[in-house]
Amino acid sequence: WDRTTFLEQTCLKAGLPKHTFQNPRAEIYKFTVDRF
């Protein structure tokens, strides 16, 4: 997948329209998880 496809699929998984990330008011956060 390229970056656009990844973001589209992430939006769909969250129940949002796939182009939501392109909205200028959209905020994208990055986080990490330590899973045990």
Coordinates of C-alpha atoms in Angstrom, one line a residue:
W1 CA 0.0 0.0 0.0
D2 CA 1.0 3.6 -0.5
R3 CA 0.4 6.4 2.0
T4 CA -2.9 7.4 0.4
T5 CA -4.3 3.9 0.5
F6 CA -3.2 3.4 4.1
L7 CA -4.9 6.6 5.2
E8 CA -8.1 5.8 3.2
Q9 CA -8.3 2.3 4.8
T10 CA -7.6 3.8 8.2
C11 CA -10.6 6.2 7.8
L12 CA -12.8 3.3 6.6
K13 CA -11.8 1.2 9.6
A14 CA -12.8 4.1 11.8
G15 CA -16.2 4.3 10.1
L16 CA -15.4 7.5 8.3
P17 CA -15.6 8.3 4.5
K18 CA -12.3 7.3 3.0
H19 CA -11.2 10.8 2.0
T20 CA -11.8 12.3 5.5
F21 CA -8.0 12.6 6.0
Q22 CA -7.9 15.2 3.1
N23 CA -10.1 17.6 5.0
P24 CA -8.0 20.6 5.9
R25 CA -9.5 20.5 9.4
A26 CA -8.6 16.9 10.0
E27 CA -6.0 16.2 12.6
I28 CA -3.9 13.0 12.4
Y29 CA -2.1 11.7 15.5
K30 CA 0.7 9.2 15.7
F31 CA 1.2 7.0 18.7
T32 CA 3.0 3.8 19.8
V33 CA 2.0 1.0 22.1
D34 CA 4.0 -1.3 24.2
R35 CA 2.1 -4.6 24.1
F36 CA 3.0 -7.3 26.6

